[in-house]
C-alpha positions as a printed Julia matrix, in Angstrom:
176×3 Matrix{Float64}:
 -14.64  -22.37  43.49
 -16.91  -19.78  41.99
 -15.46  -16.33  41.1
 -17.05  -12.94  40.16
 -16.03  -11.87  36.41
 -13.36   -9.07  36.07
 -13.66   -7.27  33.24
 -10.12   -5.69  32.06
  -9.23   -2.9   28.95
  -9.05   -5.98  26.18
 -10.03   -8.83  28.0
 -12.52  -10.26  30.24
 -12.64  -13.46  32.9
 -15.67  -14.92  33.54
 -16.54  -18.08  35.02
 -16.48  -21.37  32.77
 -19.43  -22.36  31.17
 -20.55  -25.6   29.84
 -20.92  -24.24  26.25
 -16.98  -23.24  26.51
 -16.07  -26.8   26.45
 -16.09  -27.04  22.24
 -13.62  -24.5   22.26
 -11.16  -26.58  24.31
 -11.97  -29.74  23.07
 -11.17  -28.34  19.51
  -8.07  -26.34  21.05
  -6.62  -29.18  23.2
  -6.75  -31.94  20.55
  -4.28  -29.81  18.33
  -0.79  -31.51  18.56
   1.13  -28.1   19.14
  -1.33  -27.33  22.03
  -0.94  -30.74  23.52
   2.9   -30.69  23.33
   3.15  -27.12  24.48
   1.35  -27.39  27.78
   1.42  -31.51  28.62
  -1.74  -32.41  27.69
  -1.1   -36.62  27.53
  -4.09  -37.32  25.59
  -6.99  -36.17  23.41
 -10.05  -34.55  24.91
 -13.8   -34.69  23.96
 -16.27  -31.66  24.47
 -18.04  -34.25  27.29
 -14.74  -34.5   29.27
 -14.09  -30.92  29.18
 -17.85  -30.72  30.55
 -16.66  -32.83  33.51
 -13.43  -30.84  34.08
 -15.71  -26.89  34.15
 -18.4   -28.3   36.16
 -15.54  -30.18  38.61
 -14.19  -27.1   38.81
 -16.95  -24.92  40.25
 -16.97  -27.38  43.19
 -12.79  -27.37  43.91
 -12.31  -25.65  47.07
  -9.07  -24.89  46.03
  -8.81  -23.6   42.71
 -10.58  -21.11  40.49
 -10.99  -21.26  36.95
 -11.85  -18.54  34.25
 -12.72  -18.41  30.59
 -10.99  -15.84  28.65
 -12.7   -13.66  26.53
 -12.26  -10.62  24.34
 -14.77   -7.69  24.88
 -16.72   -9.07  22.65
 -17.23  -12.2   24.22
 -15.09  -14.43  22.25
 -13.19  -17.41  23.67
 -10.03  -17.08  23.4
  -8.29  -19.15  26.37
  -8.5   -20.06  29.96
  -6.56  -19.23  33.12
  -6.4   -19.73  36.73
  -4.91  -20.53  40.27
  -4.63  -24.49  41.56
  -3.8   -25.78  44.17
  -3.91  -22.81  46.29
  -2.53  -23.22  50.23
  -3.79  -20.64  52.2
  -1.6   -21.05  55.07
   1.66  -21.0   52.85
   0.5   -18.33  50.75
   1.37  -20.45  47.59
  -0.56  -21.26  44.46
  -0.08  -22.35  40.95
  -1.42  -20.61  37.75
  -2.4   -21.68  34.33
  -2.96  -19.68  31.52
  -3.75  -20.81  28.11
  -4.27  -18.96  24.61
  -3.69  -21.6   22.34
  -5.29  -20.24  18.42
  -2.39  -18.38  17.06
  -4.52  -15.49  16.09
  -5.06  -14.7   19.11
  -1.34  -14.66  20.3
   0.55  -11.61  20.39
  -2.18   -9.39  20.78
  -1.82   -8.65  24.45
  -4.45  -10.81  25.64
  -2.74  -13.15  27.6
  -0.78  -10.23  29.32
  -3.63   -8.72  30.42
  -5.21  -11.72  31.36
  -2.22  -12.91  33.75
  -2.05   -9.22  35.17
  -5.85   -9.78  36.4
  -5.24  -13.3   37.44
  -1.65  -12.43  39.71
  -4.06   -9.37  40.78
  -6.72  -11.58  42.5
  -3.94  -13.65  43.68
  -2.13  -10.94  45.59
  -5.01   -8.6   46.39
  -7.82  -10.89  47.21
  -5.99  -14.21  48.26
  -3.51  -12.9   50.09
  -0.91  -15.21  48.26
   2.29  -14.32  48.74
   3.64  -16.99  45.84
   2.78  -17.64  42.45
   4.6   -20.5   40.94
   4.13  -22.42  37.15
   5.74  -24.92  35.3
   6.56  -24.85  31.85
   7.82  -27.14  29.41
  10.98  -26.06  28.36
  10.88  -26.2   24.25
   8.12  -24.11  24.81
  10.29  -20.99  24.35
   7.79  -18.36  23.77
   6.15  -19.12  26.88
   9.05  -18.81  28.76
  10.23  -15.18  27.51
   5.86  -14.36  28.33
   6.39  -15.41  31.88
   9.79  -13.77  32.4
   8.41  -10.29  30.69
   5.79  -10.77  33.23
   8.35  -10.9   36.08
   8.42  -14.94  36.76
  12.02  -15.65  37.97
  13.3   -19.39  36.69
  14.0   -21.2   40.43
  14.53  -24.8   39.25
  14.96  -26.99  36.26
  12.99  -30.77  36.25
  15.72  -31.77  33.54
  13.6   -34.41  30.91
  11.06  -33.89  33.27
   8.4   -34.29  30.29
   7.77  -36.7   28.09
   5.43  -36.24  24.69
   5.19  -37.97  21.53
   8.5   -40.03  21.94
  10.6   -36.98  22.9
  11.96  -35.73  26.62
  12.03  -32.16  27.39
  13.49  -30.0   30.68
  10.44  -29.04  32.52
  10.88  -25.52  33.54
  10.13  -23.89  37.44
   9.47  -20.34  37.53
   7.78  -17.77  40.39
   7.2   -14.49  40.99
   6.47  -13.03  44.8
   4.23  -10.54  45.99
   7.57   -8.28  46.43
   8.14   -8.49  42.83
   4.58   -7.5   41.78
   3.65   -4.4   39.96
């Protein structure tokens, strides 16, 4: 699904582009990265071609590149799986070079995202999973307002090690 860009004070979402795919096939082969959001195997720059250019055509998702003002890629974010008649979707959001983390981008960047999903798709739910060694991630999403709801317990498995997969949400109610 194709989406008009949103430009916000320190960050901007635009639609993925094919040249966008070195930056995640260098970001997504870095063990950290993989571990932290369940990536199960390496990527190539042609894959990540495949998945931006699969993505325009989903009927039920919509993907953005994240950018700073001055165009630089810095991550990626949006809703899957979205059902319309529950009012339900997933997000993703992904910032994964360490510089820059912390900076406020990825706050920003999920305050625009759980915007459109409110305001312009009517969603009433907004629901992601996290792994649950991933600690910094899950103090992000509850400073955002996600609520834990359930716990997949070893529900992840990476490089020979189990970890509790993590359920969290946040409602339209809750928003803003």
């Amino acid at each position: 699904m194709e989406h008009k860009e949103i430009i916000g004070k320190r960050v901007i979402l635009r639609e993925q582009r094919e040249e966008d795919a070195k930056f995640f096939a260098h970001w997504f082969n870095q063990p950290m990265v993989m571990f932290q959001c369940g990536f199960e195997r390496p990527t190539n720059e042609e894959e990540e071609k495949k998945y931006i250019n699969a993505s325009h055509k989903s009927e039920d998702s919509v993907w953005f590149t994240i950018t700073d003002l001055d165009g630089n890629v810095i991550g990626e974010t949006g809703l899957l799986r979205m059902f319309p008649d529950w009012h339900c979707t997933d997000l993703t959001i992904i910032i994964p070079d360490p510089k820059s983390q912390h900076k406020g981008y990825g706050t920003e960047a999920i305050r625009l995202i759980l915007d459109m999903a409110f305001e312009e798709f009517d969603m009433n739910r907004v629901s992601i999973g996290v792994v649950g060694l991933n600690t910094d991630a899950l103090e992000f999403y509850k400073k955002i307002g996600f609520k834990q709801e359930g716990i997949q317990e070893q529900g992840y498995y990476y490089n020979g090690e189990y970890s509790d997969f993590v359920m969290m949400r946040i409602l339209r109610c809750e928003w803003k």
